[in-house]
Amino acid sequence: MSSSAPRHRCRVIASPWPGVHSVHTDSARSFARHSHASFGVGVLAQGAHKSASGRGQVEACAGDLLASNPGEVHDGRPAQGLASRRWHMVHLETEVLASMTGPERPAGEVEWTHPVIRDARLRAVLVRLLRRLENWDAGRRTDADALACEESLVQACGLMLAHHANAAPSADVNPDL
């Protein structure tokens, strides 16, 4: 008798900088309570997702944005009777985000305010960032490609800080690039 585990594929994508990477996950698995040491923000590309987090019950559908804070305990499972879901996240070490908040707000005091975000502009910026990081990881590693990745990262973080965090971006970070 053979037993098959639920489908699960996860791919880590490199970036031009230390402290930043993305993860593409396609999974039917349910995940036990766990946390990450980094900030996470990404797109639920397909399916639906349900979890319990430090900020309460979370339910997200395809097209929604997901956000998690460092150390935030959460679990996760497919939702709405769907067998699986696919999501793409960017993970940022606290030092990376601290470089965008300025000295008046240490990264340890910054947090994303909602685990699920519905923001079409931010979604477009995140999708562009994820695509650029995937190209970087696939071998397009010119200075121009690194600059394009950085532009998208600064814009995504600027929008998150300006609209979906308890801290504003520093004056050097312009989300309207």
Short mmCIF file of C-alpha atoms in Angstrom, two decimals:
data_model
loop_
_atom_site.label_atom_id
_atom_site.label_comp_id
_atom_site.label_asym_id
_atom_site.label_seq_id
_atom_site.Cartn_x
_atom_site.Cartn_y
_atom_site.Cartn_z
CA MET A 1 0.00 0.00 0.00
CA SER A 2 1.44 3.35 -0.95
CA SER A 3 0.61 6.61 0.67
CA SER A 4 1.25 9.84 -1.11
CA ALA A 5 2.06 13.02 0.72
CA PRO A 6 0.25 16.20 -0.30
CA ARG A 7 1.92 18.03 -3.18
CA HIS A 8 4.52 20.52 -2.07
CA ARG A 9 7.05 22.44 -4.17
CA CYS A 10 9.07 25.28 -2.77
CA ARG A 11 11.80 27.22 -4.55
CA VAL A 12 14.07 29.83 -2.98
CA ILE A 13 15.01 32.70 -5.32
CA ALA A 14 18.25 34.65 -4.82
CA SER A 15 18.51 38.43 -4.85
CA PRO A 16 21.33 40.89 -5.49
CA TRP A 17 21.60 41.71 -1.75
CA PRO A 18 22.21 39.89 1.50
CA GLY A 19 19.14 39.76 3.70
CA VAL A 20 16.60 39.57 0.85
CA HIS A 21 15.26 36.49 -0.93
CA SER A 22 11.97 35.29 -2.32
CA VAL A 23 10.21 31.97 -2.04
CA HIS A 24 7.78 30.49 -4.56
CA THR A 25 5.55 27.83 -2.99
CA ASP A 26 2.93 25.56 -4.54
CA SER A 27 1.47 23.39 -1.81
CA ALA A 28 -1.43 21.26 -0.70
CA ARG A 29 0.17 20.81 2.74
CA SER A 30 -1.08 22.17 6.00
CA PHE A 31 1.64 23.74 8.10
CA ALA A 32 1.87 23.55 11.89
CA ARG A 33 2.49 26.67 13.95
CA HIS A 34 5.82 28.25 13.08
CA SER A 35 7.43 31.64 12.60
CA HIS A 36 10.03 33.32 10.39
CA ALA A 37 12.90 35.55 11.49
CA SER A 38 12.22 37.99 8.63
CA PHE A 39 9.49 40.27 7.36
CA GLY A 40 7.47 38.64 4.59
CA VAL A 41 5.22 40.15 1.97
CA GLY A 42 3.89 38.50 -1.14
CA VAL A 43 1.08 37.50 -3.44
CA LEU A 44 -1.33 34.59 -3.16
CA ALA A 45 -1.25 33.67 -6.84
CA GLN A 46 -3.73 30.78 -6.86
CA GLY A 47 -6.21 29.11 -4.52
CA ALA A 48 -7.20 30.19 -1.04
CA HIS A 49 -5.37 30.13 2.26
CA LYS A 50 -6.48 30.05 5.87
CA SER A 51 -4.36 30.39 8.98
CA ALA A 52 -4.27 31.47 12.58
CA SER A 53 -1.71 34.16 13.29
CA GLY A 54 -0.65 36.43 16.10
CA ARG A 55 -3.09 38.93 14.60
CA GLY A 56 -6.12 36.58 14.55
CA GLN A 57 -7.73 34.40 11.90
CA VAL A 58 -6.51 34.93 8.37
CA GLU A 59 -8.34 34.05 5.18
CA ALA A 60 -6.97 35.04 1.79
CA CYS A 61 -7.98 34.38 -1.82
CA ALA A 62 -6.05 34.48 -5.07
CA GLY A 63 -4.89 38.03 -5.74
CA ASP A 64 -4.66 38.99 -2.06
CA LEU A 65 -1.35 40.02 -0.54
CA LEU A 66 0.05 38.23 2.50
CA ALA A 67 2.25 39.85 5.15
CA SER A 68 4.03 38.45 8.19
CA ASN A 69 6.24 40.01 10.84
CA PRO A 70 9.43 38.54 12.30
CA GLY A 71 8.63 36.09 15.08
CA GLU A 72 4.89 36.11 14.34
CA VAL A 73 3.59 32.61 15.00
CA HIS A 74 1.20 31.32 12.33
CA ASP A 75 0.06 28.12 10.68
CA GLY A 76 -1.53 27.56 7.26
CA ARG A 77 -3.75 25.34 5.17
CA PRO A 78 -5.70 25.38 1.91
CA ALA A 79 -9.14 26.98 2.29
CA GLN A 80 -12.56 27.10 0.65
CA GLY A 81 -12.51 23.40 -0.19
CA LEU A 82 -9.54 23.85 -2.54
CA ALA A 83 -6.82 21.22 -2.57
CA SER A 84 -3.84 23.57 -2.77
CA ARG A 85 -2.63 27.12 -3.14
CA ARG A 86 0.36 28.91 -4.65
CA TRP A 87 2.09 31.98 -3.23
CA HIS A 88 5.21 34.03 -3.87
CA MET A 89 6.83 35.87 -0.95
CA VAL A 90 9.71 38.30 -0.53
CA HIS A 91 11.52 37.93 2.80
CA LEU A 92 13.47 40.85 4.28
CA GLU A 93 15.80 40.67 7.24
CA THR A 94 15.03 43.35 9.83
CA GLU A 95 18.22 45.25 8.96
CA VAL A 96 17.07 45.67 5.36
CA LEU A 97 13.78 47.21 6.43
CA ALA A 98 15.57 49.32 9.08
CA SER A 99 17.61 50.90 6.29
CA MET A 100 14.34 52.20 4.84
CA THR A 101 12.69 53.51 8.01
CA GLY A 102 15.37 55.88 9.22
CA PRO A 103 16.91 56.19 12.68
CA GLU A 104 13.75 57.55 14.31
CA ARG A 105 12.03 54.13 14.08
CA PRO A 106 14.22 51.07 14.79
CA ALA A 107 13.26 47.99 12.76
CA GLY A 108 12.40 46.14 15.97
CA GLU A 109 9.50 48.54 16.41
CA VAL A 110 8.18 48.27 12.85
CA GLU A 111 5.45 45.84 11.93
CA TRP A 112 3.10 45.18 9.07
CA THR A 113 -0.37 46.02 10.38
CA HIS A 114 -2.50 43.44 8.52
CA PRO A 115 -1.81 39.83 7.53
CA VAL A 116 -3.97 40.15 4.39
CA ILE A 117 -3.82 43.23 2.19
CA ARG A 118 -5.95 44.23 -0.77
CA ASP A 119 -4.01 46.92 -2.64
CA ALA A 120 -3.87 46.77 -6.45
CA ARG A 121 -0.96 49.19 -6.75
CA LEU A 122 1.18 47.33 -4.22
CA ARG A 123 0.24 44.02 -5.86
CA ALA A 124 1.53 45.28 -9.24
CA VAL A 125 4.78 46.48 -7.66
CA LEU A 126 5.29 43.16 -5.83
CA VAL A 127 4.61 41.14 -8.96
CA ARG A 128 7.20 43.23 -10.82
CA LEU A 129 9.72 42.77 -7.97
CA LEU A 130 9.14 39.01 -7.87
CA ARG A 131 9.56 38.77 -11.65
CA ARG A 132 12.79 40.79 -11.53
CA LEU A 133 14.16 38.63 -8.71
CA GLU A 134 13.30 35.49 -10.67
CA ASN A 135 15.19 36.87 -13.70
CA TRP A 136 18.14 37.70 -11.43
CA ASP A 137 18.15 34.18 -10.01
CA ALA A 138 17.93 32.71 -13.53
CA GLY A 139 21.20 34.35 -14.50
CA ARG A 140 20.39 37.88 -15.69
CA ARG A 141 22.89 39.52 -13.35
CA THR A 142 23.95 42.76 -14.97
CA ASP A 143 24.28 46.02 -13.07
CA ALA A 144 21.11 47.21 -14.83
CA ASP A 145 19.21 44.13 -13.62
CA ALA A 146 20.43 44.67 -10.05
CA LEU A 147 19.33 48.31 -10.24
CA ALA A 148 15.89 47.27 -11.54
CA CYS A 149 15.53 44.83 -8.63
CA GLU A 150 16.55 47.53 -6.17
CA GLU A 151 14.10 50.04 -7.64
CA SER A 152 11.24 47.54 -7.26
CA LEU A 153 12.32 46.57 -3.74
CA VAL A 154 12.46 50.20 -2.58
CA GLN A 155 9.09 50.93 -4.16
CA ALA A 156 7.46 47.85 -2.59
CA CYS A 157 8.91 48.59 0.85
CA GLY A 158 7.99 52.25 0.54
CA LEU A 159 4.36 51.38 -0.22
CA MET A 160 4.24 48.84 2.61
CA LEU A 161 5.71 51.33 5.09
CA ALA A 162 3.52 54.22 3.90
CA HIS A 163 0.21 52.32 3.84
CA HIS A 164 0.46 48.97 5.64
CA ALA A 165 2.84 49.43 8.57
CA ASN A 166 3.04 51.29 11.85
CA ALA A 167 6.00 53.34 10.54
CA ALA A 168 6.47 55.60 7.54
CA PRO A 169 9.39 55.25 5.13
CA SER A 170 12.34 57.58 5.58
CA ALA A 171 12.45 60.64 3.35
CA ASP A 172 15.02 58.84 1.14
CA VAL A 173 12.50 56.10 0.21
CA ASN A 174 10.02 57.23 -2.43
CA PRO A 175 7.23 54.68 -3.13
CA ASP A 176 6.09 56.80 -6.11
CA LEU A 177 9.12 55.98 -8.32
#
